[in-house]
CSV table of C-alpha atoms and ligand atoms in Angstrom, one decimal:
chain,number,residue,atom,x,y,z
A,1,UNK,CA,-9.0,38.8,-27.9
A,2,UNK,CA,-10.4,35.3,-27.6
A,3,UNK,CA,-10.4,33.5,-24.5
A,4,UNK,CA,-8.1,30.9,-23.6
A,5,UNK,CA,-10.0,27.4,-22.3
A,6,UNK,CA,-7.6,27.6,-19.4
A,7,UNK,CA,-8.2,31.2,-18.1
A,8,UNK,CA,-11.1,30.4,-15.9
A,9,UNK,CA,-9.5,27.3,-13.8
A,10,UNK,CA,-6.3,29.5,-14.2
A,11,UNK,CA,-8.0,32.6,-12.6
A,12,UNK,CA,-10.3,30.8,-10.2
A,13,UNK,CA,-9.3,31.4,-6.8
A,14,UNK,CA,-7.4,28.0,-5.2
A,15,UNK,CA,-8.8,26.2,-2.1
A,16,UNK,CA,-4.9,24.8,-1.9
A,17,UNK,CA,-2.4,26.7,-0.3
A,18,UNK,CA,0.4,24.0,-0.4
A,19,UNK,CA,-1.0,21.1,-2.2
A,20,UNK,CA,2.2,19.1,-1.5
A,21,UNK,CA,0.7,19.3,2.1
A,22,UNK,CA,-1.6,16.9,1.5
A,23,UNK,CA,0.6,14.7,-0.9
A,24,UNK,CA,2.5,11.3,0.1
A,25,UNK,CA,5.7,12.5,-0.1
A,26,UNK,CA,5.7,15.1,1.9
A,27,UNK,CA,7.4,15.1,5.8
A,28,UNK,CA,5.3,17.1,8.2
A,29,UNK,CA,6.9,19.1,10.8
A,30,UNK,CA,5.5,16.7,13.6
A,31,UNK,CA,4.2,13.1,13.7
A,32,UNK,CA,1.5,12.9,16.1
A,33,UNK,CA,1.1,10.0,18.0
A,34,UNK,CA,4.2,8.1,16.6
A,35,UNK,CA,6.1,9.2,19.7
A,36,UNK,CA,6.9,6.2,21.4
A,37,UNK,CA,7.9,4.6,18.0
A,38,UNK,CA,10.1,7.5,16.9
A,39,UNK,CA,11.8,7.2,20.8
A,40,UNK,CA,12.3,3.4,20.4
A,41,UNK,CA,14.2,4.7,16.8
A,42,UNK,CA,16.4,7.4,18.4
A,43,UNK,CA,17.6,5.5,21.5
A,44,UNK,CA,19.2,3.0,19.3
A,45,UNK,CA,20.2,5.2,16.6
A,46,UNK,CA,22.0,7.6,18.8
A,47,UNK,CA,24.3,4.8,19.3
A,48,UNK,CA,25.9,5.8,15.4
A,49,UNK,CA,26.8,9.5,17.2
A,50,UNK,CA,28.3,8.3,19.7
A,51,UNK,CA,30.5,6.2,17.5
A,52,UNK,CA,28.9,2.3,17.8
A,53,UNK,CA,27.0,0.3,16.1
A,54,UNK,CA,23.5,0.6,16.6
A,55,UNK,CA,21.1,-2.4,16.8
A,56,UNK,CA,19.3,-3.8,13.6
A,57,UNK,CA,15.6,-3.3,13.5
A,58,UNK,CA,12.7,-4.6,12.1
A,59,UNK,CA,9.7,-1.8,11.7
A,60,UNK,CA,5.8,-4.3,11.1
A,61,UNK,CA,2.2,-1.8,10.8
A,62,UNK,CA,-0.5,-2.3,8.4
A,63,UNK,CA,0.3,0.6,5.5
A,64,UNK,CA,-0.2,4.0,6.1
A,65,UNK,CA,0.6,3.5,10.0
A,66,UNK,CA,3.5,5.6,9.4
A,67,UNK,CA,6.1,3.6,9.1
A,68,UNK,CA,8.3,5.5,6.2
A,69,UNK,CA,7.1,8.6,7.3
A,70,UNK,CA,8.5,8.1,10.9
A,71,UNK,CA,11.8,6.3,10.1
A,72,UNK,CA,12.8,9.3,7.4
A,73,UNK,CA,11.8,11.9,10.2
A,74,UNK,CA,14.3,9.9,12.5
A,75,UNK,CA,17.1,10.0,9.6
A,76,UNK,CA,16.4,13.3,8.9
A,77,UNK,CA,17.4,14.5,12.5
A,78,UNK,CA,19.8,11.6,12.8
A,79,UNK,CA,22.0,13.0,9.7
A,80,UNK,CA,21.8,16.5,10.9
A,81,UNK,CA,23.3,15.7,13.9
A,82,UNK,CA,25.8,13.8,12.3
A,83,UNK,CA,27.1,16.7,10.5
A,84,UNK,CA,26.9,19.1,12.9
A,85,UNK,CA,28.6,16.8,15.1
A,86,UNK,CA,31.7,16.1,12.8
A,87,UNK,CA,30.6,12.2,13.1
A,88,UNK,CA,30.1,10.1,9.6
A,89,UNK,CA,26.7,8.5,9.8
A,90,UNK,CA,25.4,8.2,6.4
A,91,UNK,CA,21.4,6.8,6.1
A,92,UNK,CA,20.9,4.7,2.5
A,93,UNK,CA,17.1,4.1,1.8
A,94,UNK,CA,16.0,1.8,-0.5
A,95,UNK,CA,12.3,0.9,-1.8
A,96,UNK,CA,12.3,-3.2,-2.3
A,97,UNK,CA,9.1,-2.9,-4.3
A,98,UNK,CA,11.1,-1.4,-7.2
A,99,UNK,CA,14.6,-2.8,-6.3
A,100,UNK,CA,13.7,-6.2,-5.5
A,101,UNK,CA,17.1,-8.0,-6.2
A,102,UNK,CA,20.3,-8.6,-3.9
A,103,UNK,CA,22.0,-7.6,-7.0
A,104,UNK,CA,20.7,-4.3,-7.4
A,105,UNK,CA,20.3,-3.7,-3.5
A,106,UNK,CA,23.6,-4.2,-3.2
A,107,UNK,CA,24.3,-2.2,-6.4
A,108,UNK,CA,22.5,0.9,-5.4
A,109,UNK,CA,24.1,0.6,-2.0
A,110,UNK,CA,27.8,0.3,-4.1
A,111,UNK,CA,27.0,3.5,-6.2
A,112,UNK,CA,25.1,5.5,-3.3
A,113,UNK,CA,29.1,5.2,-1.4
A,114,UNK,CA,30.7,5.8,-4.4
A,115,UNK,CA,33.5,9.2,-5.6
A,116,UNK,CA,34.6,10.6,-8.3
A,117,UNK,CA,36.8,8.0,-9.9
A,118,UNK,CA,35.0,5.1,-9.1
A,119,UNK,CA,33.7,2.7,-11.0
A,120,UNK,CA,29.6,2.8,-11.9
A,121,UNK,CA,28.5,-0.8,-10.5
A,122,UNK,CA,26.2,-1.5,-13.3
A,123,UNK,CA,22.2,-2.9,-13.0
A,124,UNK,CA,23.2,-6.2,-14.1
A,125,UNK,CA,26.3,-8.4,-15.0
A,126,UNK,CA,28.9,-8.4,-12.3
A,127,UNK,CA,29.0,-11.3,-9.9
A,128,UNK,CA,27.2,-10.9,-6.8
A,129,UNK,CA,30.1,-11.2,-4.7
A,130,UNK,CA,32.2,-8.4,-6.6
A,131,UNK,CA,29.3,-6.1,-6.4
A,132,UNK,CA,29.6,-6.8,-2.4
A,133,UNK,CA,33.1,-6.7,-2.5
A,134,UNK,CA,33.0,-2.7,-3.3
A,135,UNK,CA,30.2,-1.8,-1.2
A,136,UNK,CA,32.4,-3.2,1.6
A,137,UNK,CA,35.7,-1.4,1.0
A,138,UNK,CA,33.5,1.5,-0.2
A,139,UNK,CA,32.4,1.5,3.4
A,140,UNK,CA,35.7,0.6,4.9
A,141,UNK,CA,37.6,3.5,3.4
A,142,UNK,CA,35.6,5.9,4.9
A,143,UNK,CA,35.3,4.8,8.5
A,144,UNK,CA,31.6,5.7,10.0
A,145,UNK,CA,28.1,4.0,10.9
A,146,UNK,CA,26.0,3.2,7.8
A,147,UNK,CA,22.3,2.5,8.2
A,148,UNK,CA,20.6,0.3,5.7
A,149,UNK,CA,17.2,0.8,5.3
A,150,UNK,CA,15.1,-1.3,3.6
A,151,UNK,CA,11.8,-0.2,3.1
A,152,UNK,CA,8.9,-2.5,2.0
A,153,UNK,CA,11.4,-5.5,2.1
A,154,UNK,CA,8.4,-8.3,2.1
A,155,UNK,CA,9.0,-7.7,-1.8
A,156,UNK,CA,12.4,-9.1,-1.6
A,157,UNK,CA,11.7,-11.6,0.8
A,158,UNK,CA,8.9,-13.2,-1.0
A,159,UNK,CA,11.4,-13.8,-3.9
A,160,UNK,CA,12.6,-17.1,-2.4
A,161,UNK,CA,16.8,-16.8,-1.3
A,162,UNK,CA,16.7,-13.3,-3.1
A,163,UNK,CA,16.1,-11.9,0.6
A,164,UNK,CA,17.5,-14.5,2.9
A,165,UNK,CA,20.9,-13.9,1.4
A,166,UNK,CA,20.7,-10.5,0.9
A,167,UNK,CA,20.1,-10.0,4.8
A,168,UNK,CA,22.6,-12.4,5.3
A,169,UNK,CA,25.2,-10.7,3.7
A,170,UNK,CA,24.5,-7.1,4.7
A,171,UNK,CA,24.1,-8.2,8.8
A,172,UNK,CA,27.8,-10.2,8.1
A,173,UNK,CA,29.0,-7.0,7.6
A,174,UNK,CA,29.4,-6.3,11.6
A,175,UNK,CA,30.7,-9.8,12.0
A,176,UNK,CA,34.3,-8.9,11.4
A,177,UNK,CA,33.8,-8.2,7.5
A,178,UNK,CA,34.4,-4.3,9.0
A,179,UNK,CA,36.8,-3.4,10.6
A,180,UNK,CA,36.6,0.5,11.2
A,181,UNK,CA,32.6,1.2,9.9
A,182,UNK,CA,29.5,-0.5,11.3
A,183,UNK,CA,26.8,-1.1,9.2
A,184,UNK,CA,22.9,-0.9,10.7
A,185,UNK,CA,20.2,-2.6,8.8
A,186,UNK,CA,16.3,-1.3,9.1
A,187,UNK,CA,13.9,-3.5,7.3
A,188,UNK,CA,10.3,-2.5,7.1
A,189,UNK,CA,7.4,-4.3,6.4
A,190,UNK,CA,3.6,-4.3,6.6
A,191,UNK,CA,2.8,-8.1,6.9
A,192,UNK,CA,3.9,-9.4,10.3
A,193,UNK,CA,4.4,-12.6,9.1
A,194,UNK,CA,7.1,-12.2,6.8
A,195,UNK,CA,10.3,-12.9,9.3
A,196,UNK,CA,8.6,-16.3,9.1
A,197,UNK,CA,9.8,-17.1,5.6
A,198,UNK,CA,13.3,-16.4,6.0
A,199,UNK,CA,16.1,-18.5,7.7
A,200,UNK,CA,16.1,-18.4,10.9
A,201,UNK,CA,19.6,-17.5,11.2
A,202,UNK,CA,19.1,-14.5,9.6
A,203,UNK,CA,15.7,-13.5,11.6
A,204,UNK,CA,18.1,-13.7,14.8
A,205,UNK,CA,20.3,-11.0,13.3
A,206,UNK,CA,17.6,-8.9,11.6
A,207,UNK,CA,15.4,-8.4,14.5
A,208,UNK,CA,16.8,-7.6,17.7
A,209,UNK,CA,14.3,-5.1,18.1
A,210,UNK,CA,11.1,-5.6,16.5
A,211,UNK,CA,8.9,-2.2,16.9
A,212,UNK,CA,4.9,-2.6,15.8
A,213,UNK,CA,3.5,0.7,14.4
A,214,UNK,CA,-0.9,-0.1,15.6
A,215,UNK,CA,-3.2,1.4,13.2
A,216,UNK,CA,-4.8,5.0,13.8
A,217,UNK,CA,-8.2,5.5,15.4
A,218,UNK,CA,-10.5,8.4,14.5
A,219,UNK,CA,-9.2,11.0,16.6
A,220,UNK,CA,-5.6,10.0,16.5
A,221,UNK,CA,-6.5,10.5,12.3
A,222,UNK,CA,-7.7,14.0,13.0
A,223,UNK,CA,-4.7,14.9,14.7
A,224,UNK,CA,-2.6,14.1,11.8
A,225,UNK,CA,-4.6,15.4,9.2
A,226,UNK,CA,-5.2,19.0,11.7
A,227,UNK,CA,-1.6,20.2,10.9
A,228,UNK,CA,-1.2,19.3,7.0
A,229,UNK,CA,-5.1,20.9,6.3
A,230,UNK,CA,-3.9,24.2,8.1
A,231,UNK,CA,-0.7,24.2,5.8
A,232,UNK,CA,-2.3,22.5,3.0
A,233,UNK,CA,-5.6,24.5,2.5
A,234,UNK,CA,-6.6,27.8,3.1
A,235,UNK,CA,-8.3,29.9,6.0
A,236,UNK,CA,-11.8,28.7,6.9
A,237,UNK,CA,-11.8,26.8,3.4
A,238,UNK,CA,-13.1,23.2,5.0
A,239,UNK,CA,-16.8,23.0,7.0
A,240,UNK,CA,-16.0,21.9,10.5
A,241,UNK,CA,-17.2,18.4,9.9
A,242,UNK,CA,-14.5,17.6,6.8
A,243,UNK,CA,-11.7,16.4,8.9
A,244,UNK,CA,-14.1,14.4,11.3
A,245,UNK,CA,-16.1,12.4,8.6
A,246,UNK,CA,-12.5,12.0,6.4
A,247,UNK,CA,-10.5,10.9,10.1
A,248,UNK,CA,-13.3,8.4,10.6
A,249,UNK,CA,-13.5,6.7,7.2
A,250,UNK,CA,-10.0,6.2,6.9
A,251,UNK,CA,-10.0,4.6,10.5
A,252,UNK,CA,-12.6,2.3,8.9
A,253,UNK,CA,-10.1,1.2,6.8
A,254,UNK,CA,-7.3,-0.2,8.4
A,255,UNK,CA,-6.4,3.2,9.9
A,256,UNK,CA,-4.8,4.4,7.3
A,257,UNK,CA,-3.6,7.5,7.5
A,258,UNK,CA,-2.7,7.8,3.6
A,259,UNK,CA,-6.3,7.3,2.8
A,260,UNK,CA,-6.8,9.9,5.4
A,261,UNK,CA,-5.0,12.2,3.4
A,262,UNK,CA,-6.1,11.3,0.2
A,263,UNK,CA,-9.7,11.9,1.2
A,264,UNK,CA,-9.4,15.4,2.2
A,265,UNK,CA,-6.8,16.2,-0.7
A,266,UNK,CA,-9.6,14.7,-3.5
A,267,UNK,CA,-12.3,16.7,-1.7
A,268,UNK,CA,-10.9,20.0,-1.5
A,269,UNK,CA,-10.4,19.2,-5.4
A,270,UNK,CA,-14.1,18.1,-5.6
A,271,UNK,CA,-14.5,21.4,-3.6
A,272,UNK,CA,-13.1,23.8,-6.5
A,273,UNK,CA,-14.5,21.9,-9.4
A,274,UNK,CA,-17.6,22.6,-7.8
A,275,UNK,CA,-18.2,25.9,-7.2
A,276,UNK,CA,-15.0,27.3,-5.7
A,277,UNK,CA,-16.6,27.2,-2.3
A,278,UNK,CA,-15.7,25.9,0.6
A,279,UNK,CA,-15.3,22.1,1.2
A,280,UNK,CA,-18.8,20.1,2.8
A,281,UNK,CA,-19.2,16.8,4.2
A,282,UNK,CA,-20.6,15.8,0.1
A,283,UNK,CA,-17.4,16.3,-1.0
A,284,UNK,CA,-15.7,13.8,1.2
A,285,UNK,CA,-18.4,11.5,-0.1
A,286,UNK,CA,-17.6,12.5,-3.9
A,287,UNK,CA,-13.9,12.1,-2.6
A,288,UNK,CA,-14.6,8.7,-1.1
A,289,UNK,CA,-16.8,7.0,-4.2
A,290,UNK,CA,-13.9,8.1,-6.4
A,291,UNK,CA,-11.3,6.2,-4.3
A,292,UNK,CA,-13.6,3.0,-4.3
A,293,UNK,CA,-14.0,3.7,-7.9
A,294,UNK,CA,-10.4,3.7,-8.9
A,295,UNK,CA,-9.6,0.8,-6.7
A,296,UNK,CA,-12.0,-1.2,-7.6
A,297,UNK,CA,-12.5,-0.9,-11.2
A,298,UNK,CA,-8.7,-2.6,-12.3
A,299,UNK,CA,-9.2,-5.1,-10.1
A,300,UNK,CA,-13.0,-6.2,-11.9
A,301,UNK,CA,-10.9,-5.4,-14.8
A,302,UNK,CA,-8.3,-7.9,-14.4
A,303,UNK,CA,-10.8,-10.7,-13.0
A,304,UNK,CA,-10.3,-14.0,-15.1
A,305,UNK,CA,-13.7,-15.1,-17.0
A,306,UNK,CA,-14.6,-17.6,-14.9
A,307,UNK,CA,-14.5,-15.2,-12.0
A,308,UNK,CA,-16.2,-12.4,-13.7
A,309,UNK,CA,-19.3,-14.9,-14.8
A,310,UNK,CA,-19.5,-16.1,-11.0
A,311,UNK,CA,-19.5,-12.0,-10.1
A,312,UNK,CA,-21.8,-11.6,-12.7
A,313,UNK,CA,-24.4,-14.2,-11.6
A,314,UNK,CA,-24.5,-12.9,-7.6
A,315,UNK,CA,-25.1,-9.1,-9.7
A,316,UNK,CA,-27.7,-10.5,-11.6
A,317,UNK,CA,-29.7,-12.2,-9.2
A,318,UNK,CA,-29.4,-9.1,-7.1
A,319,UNK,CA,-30.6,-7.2,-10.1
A,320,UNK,CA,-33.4,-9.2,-10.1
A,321,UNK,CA,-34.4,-8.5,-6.3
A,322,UNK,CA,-32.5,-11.2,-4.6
A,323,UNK,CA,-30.6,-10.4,-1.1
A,324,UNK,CA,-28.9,-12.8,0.7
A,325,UNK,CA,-28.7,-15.2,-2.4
A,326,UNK,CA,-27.5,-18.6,-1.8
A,327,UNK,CA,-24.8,-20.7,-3.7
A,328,UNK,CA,-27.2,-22.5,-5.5
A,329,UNK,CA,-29.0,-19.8,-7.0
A,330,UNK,CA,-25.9,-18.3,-7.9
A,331,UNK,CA,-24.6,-21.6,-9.6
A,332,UNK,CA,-28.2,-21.8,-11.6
A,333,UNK,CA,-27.5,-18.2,-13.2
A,334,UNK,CA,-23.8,-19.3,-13.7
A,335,UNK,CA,-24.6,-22.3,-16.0
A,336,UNK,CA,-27.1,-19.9,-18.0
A,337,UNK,CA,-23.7,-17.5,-18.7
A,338,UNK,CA,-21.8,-20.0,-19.4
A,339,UNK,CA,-23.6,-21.2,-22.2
A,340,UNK,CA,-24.2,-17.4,-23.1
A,341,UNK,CA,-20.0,-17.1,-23.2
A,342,UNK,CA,-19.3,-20.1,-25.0
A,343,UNK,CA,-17.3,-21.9,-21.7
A,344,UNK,CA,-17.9,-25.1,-19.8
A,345,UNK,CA,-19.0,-24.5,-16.8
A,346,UNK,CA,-17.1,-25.3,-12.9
A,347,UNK,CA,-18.3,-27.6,-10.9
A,348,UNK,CA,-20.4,-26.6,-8.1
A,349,UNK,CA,-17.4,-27.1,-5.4
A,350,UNK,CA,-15.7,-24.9,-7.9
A,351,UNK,CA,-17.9,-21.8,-8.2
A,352,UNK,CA,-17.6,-21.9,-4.0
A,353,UNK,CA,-14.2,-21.4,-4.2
A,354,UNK,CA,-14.5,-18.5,-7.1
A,355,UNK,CA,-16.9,-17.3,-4.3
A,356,UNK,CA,-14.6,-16.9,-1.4
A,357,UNK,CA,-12.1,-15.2,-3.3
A,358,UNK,CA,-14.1,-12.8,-4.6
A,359,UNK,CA,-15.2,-12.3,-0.9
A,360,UNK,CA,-11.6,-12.1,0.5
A,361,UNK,CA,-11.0,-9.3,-2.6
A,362,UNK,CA,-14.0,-7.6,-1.2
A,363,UNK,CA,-16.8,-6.9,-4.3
A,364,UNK,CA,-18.4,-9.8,-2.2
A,365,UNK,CA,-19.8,-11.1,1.2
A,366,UNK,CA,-20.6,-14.6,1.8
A,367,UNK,CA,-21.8,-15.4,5.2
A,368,UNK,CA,-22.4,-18.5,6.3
A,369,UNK,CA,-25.0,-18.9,8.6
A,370,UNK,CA,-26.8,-21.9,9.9
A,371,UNK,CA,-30.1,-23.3,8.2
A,372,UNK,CA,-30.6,-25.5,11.6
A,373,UNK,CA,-31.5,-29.4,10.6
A,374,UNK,CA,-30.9,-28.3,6.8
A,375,UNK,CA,-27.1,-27.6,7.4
A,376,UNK,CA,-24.9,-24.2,6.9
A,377,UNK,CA,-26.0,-21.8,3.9
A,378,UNK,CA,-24.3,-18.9,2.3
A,379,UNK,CA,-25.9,-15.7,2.1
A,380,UNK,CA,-24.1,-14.2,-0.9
A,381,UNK,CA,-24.3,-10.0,-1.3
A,382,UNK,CA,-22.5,-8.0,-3.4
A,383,UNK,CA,-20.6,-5.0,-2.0
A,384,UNK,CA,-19.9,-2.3,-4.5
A,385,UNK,CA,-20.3,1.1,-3.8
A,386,UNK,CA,-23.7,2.4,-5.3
A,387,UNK,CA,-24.2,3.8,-8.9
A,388,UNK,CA,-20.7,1.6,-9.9
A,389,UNK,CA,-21.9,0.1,-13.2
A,390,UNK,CA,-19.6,-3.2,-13.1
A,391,UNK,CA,-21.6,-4.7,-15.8
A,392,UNK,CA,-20.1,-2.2,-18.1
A,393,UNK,CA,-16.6,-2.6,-16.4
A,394,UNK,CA,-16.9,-6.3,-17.2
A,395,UNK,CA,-17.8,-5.9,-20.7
A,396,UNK,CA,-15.3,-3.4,-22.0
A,397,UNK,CA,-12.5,-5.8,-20.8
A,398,UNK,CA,-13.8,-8.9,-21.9
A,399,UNK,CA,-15.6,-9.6,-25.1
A,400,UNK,CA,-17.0,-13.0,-24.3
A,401,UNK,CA,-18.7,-10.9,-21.4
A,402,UNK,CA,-20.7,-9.3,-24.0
A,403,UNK,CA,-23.3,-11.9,-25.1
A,404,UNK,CA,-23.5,-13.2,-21.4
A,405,UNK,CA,-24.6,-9.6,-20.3
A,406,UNK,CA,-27.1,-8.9,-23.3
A,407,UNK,CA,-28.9,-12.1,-22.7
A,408,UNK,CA,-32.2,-12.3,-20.6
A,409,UNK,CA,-32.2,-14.3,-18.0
A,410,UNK,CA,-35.1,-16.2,-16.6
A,411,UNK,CA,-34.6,-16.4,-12.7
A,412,UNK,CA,-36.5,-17.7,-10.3
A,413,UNK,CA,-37.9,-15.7,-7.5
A,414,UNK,CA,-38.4,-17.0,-4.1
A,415,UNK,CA,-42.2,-17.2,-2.9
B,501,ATP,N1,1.6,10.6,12.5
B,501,ATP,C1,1.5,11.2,11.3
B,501,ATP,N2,1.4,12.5,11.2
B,501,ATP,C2,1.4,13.1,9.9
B,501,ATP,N3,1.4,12.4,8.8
B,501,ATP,C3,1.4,11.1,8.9
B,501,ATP,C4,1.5,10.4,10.1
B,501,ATP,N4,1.6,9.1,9.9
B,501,ATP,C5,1.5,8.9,8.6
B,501,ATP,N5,1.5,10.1,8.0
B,501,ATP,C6,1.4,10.4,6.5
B,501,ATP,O1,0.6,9.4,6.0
B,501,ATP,C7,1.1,8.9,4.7
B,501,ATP,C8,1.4,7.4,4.8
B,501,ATP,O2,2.4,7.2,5.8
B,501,ATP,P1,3.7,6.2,5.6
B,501,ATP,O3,4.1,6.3,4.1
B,501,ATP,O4,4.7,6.5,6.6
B,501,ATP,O5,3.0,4.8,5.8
B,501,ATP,P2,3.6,3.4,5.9
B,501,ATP,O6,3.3,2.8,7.2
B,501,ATP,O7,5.0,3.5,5.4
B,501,ATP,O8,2.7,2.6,4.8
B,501,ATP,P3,3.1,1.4,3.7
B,501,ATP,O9,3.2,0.2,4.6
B,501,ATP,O10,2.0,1.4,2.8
B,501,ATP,O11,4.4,1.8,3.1
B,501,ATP,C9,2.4,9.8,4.5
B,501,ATP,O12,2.0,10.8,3.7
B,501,ATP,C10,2.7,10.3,5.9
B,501,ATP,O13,3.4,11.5,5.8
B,502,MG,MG1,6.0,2.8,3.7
């Protein structure tokens, strides 16, 4: 009988136990070192079993601090005891990156509290105030605490009065609009800032009680990934240094335990495409070039031209033997490419600019450092991780990067 192409990977013996272990969506038994966060969460939810309203809240930590993790943990348990307790507290999340409307907040809220015999609010067409109407007798006809959460709500607010009136509406909802419920809003957000673009009216009402989730450190990362490895992945499969080295890059990184996760869930892959043994400290580093690989490449991708000759010109130069290259040799090579792709080229002042955004993006450093008498310089580097061949990235999204990138180029070199 012929061989199938999938019996080998089929047959092969699986580093995974429970992949889902190491996946995003996944809620571990425990969430170390989130304890005083998930205590500031229960002493004001427990107000909803006991029958009153609990305070709103506003949840701020860089991504991957934990903030969904910990607030579904809380609902979890909060909603248990609920039931077991005969009280009605009902939890309704909702993610403002794909629902970024009032309308269709308040519409998913409307058909989340709906029966049998209600009408379906649909995704569009009803005026706002109808579509608030029912989620507020929905709510009133079945006396109990509700708790709003809004996850990722700098989406909405960034959509001008999409947010502010939102918030508005749904924290009026305790200001005698109910009479037997309460309603308890959560937002959550991983910009600090954003309270600052809505009215301050409704910032008064959102955040009585603000809680900041800090980023993870190295060990705190090990802690968490510890637990989901020993479920996740099987006996003795990882070399003693794997959760180390993937702890302490991720806390390189903002702290982030996601990318903590991802880095050990890619490895252990990298592991069994490998050999099928068990998972080394180069595997994390296959694990970790990949992530950089797949951030980075849509975002050269999507570059406009004029940014992706300015990149171009810093890769050249470097090419070429140049660290630490200043504007001006960077502007000399731009004007050469921009002849090459048929575009008028910036002004000088202009270029700069392209230059510090492609630094704040991070595929470049510019330093500026002091030349004494002769004023401030830049010292221009690229920072792509090694073996990432950008100049082919550039040219299969952009033809008019072709000619640019199959010209010669005569540079100077510095004596
Ligand atoms: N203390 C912890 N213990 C175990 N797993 C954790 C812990 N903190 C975070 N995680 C896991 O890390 C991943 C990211 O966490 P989470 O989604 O809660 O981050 P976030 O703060 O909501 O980030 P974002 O702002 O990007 O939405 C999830 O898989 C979560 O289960
Ligand atoms: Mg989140």
């Amino acid at each position: 009988m012929s061989r199938n192409l999938f019996d080998e990977l089929l047959n092969a013996k699986s580093l995974f136990l429970d992949r889902r272990a190491l996946g995003h969506a996944f809620t571990p038994e425990s969430l170390p070192h989130r304890e005083l966060e998930i205590s500031v969460l229960v002493n004001n939810l427990v107000e909803a079993l006991r029958g009153h309203s609990p305070s709103n809240m506003t949840l701020y930590g860089r991504p991957g601090s934990g903030k969904t993790a910990v607030t579904r943990f809380v609902c979890r348990d909060l909603e248990a005891k609920g039931a077991a307790e005969g009280s009605n507290v009902k939890t309704i999340e909702i993610n403002c990156r794909n629902i970024d409307t009032k309308y269709r907040v308040l519409a998913q809220i409307g058909n989340h509290l709906s029966r049998e015999g209600d009408a379906v609010i649909p995704f569009t067409g009803w005026p706002a105030d109808r579509v608030f109407e029912h989620v507020r007798t929905r709510m009133e006809r079945d006396p109990g605490v509700y708790i709003i959460i809004l996850d990722e709500i700098d989406y909405l607010v960034r959509k001008g009065r999409e947010g502010d009136d939102l918030l508005y509406c749904l924290t009026s909802l305790n200001i005698g609009l109910l009479k037997d419920s309460f309603c308890c809003v959560i937002g959550i957000s991983n910009d600090l800032g954003f309270t600052e673009d809505l009215d301050p009216r409704v910032t008064s009402r959102l955040s009585p009680i603000d809680v900041v989730f800090s980023p993870y450190n190295a060990n705190q990362l090990e802690d968490v990934l510890n637990p989901r490895a020993e479920r996740g992945v099987v006996e003795n499969g990882l070399d003693c240094a794997v959760i180390p080295l993937c702890a302490a890059l991720a806390a390189k990184e903002d702290g982030d335990a996601r990318r903590a996760l991802d880095l050990l869930r890619i490895s252990v892959q990298k592991a069994e495409q490998d050999s099928g043994g068990i998972v080394n400290i180069g595997h994390v580093r296959q694990a970790q070039s990949q992530l950089e690989f797949d951030q980075i490449t849509p975002t050269i991708r999507n570059l406009p031209l004029q940014q992706k000759l300015v990149l171009f010109s810093v890769i050249i130069n470097e090419k070429n033997g140049l660290r630490n290259i200043s504007t001006g040799e960077v502007y000399g090579t731009y004007e050469m490419a921009c002849l090459n792709a048929g575009e008028r080229a910036l002004t000088s002042r202009r270029v700069s600019s392209l230059i510090r955004e492609l630094d704040m993006i991070g595929i470049v450093s510019a330093k500026t450092t002091s030349r004494g008498r002769h004023g401030m310089s830049k010292r221009i580097n690229t920072s792509l991780p090694p073996g990432f061949d950008v100049l082919e990235i550039m040219r299969s999204s952009e033809p008019l990067m072709e000619p640019v990138i199959n010209t010669r180029y005569r540079l100077q070199n510095r004596l």
